CSV table of C-alpha atoms and ligand atoms in Angstrom, one decimal:
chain,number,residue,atom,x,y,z
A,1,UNK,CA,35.7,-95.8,-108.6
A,2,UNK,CA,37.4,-92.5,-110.4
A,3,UNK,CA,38.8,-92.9,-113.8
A,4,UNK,CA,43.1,-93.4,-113.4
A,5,UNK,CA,44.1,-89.9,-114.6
A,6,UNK,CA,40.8,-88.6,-111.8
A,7,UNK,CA,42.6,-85.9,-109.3
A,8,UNK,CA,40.4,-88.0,-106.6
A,9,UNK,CA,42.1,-91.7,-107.5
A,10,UNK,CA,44.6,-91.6,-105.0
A,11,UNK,CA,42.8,-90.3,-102.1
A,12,UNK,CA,39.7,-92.5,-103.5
A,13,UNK,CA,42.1,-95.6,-102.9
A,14,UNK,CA,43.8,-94.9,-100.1
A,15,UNK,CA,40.2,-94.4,-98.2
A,16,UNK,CA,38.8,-97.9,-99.8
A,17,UNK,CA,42.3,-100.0,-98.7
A,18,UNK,CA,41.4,-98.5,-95.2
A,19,UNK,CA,37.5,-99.2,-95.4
A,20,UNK,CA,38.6,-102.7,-96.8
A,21,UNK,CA,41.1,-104.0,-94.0
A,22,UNK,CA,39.1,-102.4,-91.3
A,23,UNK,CA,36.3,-105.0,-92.8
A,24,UNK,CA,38.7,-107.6,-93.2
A,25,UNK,CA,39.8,-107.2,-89.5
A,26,UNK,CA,36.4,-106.9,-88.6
A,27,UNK,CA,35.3,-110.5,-89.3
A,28,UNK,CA,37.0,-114.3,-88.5
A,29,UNK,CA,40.2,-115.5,-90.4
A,30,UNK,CA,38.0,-118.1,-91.9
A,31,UNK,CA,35.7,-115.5,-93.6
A,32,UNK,CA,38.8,-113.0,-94.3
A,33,UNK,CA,40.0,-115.6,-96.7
A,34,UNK,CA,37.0,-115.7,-98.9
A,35,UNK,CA,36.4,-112.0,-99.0
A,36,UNK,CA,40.5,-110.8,-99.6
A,37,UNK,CA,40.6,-110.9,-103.1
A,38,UNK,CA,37.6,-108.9,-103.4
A,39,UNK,CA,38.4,-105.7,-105.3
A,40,UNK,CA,37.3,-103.4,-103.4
A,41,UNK,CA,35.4,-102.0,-99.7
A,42,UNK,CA,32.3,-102.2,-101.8
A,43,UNK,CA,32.2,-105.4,-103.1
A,44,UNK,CA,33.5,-106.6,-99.6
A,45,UNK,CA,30.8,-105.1,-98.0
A,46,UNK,CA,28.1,-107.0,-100.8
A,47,UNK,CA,29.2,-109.9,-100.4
A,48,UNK,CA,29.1,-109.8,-96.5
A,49,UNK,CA,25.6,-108.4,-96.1
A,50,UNK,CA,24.3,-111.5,-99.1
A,51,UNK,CA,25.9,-113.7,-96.6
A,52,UNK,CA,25.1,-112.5,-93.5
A,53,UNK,CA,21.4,-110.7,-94.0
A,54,UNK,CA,19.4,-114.4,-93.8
A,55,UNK,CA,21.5,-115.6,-90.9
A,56,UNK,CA,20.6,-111.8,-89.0
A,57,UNK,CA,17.0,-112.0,-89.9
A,58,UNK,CA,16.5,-115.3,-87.7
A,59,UNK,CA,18.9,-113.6,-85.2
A,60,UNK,CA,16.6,-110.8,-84.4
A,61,UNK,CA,13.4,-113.2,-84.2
A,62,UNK,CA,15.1,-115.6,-82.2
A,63,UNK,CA,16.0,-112.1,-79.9
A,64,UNK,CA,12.4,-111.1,-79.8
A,65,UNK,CA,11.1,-114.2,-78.9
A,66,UNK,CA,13.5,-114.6,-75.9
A,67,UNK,CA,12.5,-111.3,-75.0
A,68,UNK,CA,8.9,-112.4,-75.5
A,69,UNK,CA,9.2,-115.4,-73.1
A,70,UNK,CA,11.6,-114.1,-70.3
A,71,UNK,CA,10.3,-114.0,-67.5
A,72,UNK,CA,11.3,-112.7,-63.8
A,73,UNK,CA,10.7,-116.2,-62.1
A,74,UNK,CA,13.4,-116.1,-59.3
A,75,UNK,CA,15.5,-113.5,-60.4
A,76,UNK,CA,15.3,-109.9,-58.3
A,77,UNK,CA,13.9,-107.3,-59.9
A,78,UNK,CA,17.2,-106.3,-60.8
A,79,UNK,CA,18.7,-109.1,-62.0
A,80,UNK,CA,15.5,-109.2,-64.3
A,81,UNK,CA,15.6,-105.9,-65.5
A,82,UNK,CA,19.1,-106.2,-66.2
A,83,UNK,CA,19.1,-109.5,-68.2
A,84,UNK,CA,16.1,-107.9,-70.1
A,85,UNK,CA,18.0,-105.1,-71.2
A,86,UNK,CA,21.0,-106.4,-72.1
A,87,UNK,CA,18.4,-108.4,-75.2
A,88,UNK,CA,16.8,-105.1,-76.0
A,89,UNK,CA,20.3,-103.2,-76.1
A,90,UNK,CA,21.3,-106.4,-78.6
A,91,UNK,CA,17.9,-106.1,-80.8
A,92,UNK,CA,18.9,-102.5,-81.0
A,93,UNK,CA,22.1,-102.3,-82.1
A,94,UNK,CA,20.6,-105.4,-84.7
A,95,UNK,CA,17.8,-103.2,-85.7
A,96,UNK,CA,18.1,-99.6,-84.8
A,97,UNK,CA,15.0,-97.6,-85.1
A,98,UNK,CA,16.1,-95.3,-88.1
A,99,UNK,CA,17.6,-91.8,-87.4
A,100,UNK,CA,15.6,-88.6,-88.9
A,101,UNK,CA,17.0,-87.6,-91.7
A,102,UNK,CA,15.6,-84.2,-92.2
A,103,UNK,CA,17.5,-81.4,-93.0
A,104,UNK,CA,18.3,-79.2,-89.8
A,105,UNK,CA,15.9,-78.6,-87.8
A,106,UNK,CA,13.6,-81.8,-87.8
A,107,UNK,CA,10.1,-81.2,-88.7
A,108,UNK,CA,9.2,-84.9,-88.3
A,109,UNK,CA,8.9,-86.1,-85.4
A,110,UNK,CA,9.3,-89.8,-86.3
A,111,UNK,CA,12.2,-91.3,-84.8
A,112,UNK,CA,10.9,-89.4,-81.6
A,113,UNK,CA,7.4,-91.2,-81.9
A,114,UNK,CA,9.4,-94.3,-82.9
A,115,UNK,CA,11.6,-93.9,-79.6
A,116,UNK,CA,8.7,-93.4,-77.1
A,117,UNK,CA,6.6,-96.3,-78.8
A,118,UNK,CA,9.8,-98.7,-78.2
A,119,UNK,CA,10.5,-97.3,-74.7
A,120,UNK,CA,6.7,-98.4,-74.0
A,121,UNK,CA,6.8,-101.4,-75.7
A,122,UNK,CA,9.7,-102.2,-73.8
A,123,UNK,CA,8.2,-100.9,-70.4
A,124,UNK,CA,5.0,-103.4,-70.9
A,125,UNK,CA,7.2,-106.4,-71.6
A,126,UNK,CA,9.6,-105.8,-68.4
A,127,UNK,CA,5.9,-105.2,-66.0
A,128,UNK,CA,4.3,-108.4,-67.7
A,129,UNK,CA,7.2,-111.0,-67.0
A,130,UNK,CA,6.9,-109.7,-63.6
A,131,UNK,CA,6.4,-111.8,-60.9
A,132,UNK,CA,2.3,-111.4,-60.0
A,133,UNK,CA,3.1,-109.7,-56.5
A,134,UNK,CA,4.7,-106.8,-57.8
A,135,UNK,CA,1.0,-106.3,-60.0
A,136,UNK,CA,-1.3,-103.9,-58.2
A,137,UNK,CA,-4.3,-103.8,-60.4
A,138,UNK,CA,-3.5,-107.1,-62.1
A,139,UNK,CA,-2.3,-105.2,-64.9
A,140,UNK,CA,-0.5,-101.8,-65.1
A,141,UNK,CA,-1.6,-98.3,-66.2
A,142,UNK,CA,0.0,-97.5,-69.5
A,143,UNK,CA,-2.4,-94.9,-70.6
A,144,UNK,CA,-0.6,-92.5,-68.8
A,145,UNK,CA,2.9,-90.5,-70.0
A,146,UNK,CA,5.5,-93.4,-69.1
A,147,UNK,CA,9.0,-92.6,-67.4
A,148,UNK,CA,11.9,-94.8,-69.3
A,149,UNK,CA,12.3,-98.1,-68.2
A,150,UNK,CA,15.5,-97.6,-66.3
A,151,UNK,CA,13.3,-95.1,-64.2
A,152,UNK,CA,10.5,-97.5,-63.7
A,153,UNK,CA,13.0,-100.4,-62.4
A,154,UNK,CA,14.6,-97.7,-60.0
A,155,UNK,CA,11.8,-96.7,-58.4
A,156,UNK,CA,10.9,-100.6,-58.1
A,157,UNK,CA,14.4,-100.9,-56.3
A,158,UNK,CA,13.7,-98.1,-54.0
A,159,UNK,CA,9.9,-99.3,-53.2
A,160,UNK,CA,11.9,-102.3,-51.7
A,161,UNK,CA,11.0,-104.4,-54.1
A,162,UNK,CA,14.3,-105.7,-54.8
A,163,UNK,CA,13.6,-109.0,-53.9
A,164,UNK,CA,11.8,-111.9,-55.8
A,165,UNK,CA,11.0,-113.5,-52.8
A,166,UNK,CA,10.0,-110.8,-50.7
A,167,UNK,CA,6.6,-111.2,-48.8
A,168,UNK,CA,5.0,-109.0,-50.8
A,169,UNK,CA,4.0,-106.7,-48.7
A,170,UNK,CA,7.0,-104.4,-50.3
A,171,UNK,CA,5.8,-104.7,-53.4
A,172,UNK,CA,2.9,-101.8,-52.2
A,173,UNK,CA,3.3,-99.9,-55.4
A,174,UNK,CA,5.4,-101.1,-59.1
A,175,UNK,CA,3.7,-99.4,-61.0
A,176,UNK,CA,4.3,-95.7,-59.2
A,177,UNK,CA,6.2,-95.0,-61.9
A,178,UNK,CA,3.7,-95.4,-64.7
A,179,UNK,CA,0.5,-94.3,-63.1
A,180,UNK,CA,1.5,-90.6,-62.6
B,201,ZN,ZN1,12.8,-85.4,-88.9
C-alpha cells in the first residue's frame, strides 16, 4: 500500500476498492460477511485461499477419481465423451497446467509438453472406460502421434459407433484415430 502523501494512493485505492467488491461479489452473502471488514483486496484474497485451499485439494481428488472410475456403461459414445469432458474441463479450470512464462518468444517448450501429455492422458482414460466392443486389439495404440480427444470421439461418431448398444459390428475401427 503507498505511503498517504504517494502520487499513486489514490489510483492505488481506487483499483483495491474495485479488486475488493468484485471478491466480495464473487462469493456467498454468508462468506461476504466474514471477509468485509478486511482492509484490503490483499488480505481478502489471504484469507479466502487459507479457507478454501484444503476444501479444493479434496475437490480435485474427488474429480480425478470420478474421472478415474467413469465409465461408458450404457451411455453412447457421445454422451460418454461428453460427461467425461465436462470433469476434465472442471479439473482444469481447478488446476490449470501452468502458462510459460518465458520472455517472448518461448524457448521452453513445457507447457506445450505439459499440454500433449494431458491431451494423451486424457485420450487413454476416454478409450479405457470404453465399452469392450469398441476395443480392436484389446487395448489401443498410443505409441503413435495422437489427434485430440474431440477428434478421436468424432471419428468414433462417424465410424457409426454412436451407439452403446450397437451390434458391434460398427464398431470396425475406434481407434482410427490413434493408430495413424
Ligand atoms: Zn517457455
Amino acid at each position: 500500500m503507498p505511503h498517504d502523501d504517494d502520487l499513486n494512493r489514490a489510483a492505488w485505492e481506487r483499483c483495491n476498492h474495485l479488486v475488493q467488491s468484485w471478491l466480495i461479489n464473487s462469493v456467498s452473502d454468508s462468506i461476504a460477511q466474514t471477509i468485509v471488514f478486511c482492509d484490503t483486496a490483499l488480505e481478502v484474497w489471504l484469507d479466502l485461499k487459507e479457507r478454501f485451499f484444503k476444501i479444493d485439494r479434496i475437490r480435485i481428488a474427488n474429480m480425478r477419481s470420478s474421472i478415474n472410475n467413469l465409465k461408458q456403461g450404457a451411455k453412447s459414445v457421445l454422451d460418454y465423451f461428453t460427461e467425461m469432458k465436462s470433469l476434465w474441463e472442471k479439473l482444469s479450470s481447478h488446476r490449470p497446467i501452468p502458462n510459460c512464462s518465458c520472455i517472448h518468444p518461448c524457448r521452453c517448450v513445457a507447457s506445450r509438453v505439459a499440454k500433449t501429455l494431458m491431451n494423451e492422458d486424457q485420450i487413454v482414460q476416454f478409450l479405457t472406460g470404453l465399452n469392450d466392443q469398441f476395443l480392436v486389439h484389446g487395448y489401443p495404440n498410443v505409441n503413435k502421434p495422437s489427434p485430440h480427444a474431440n477428434t478421436a470421439c468424432q471419428e468414433d461418431s462417424e465410424n457409426g459407433a454412436m451407439s452403446s448398444s450397437g451390434s458391434g459390428a460398427s464398431a470396425s475401427s475406434p481407434s482410427a484415430g490413434f493408430s495413424q
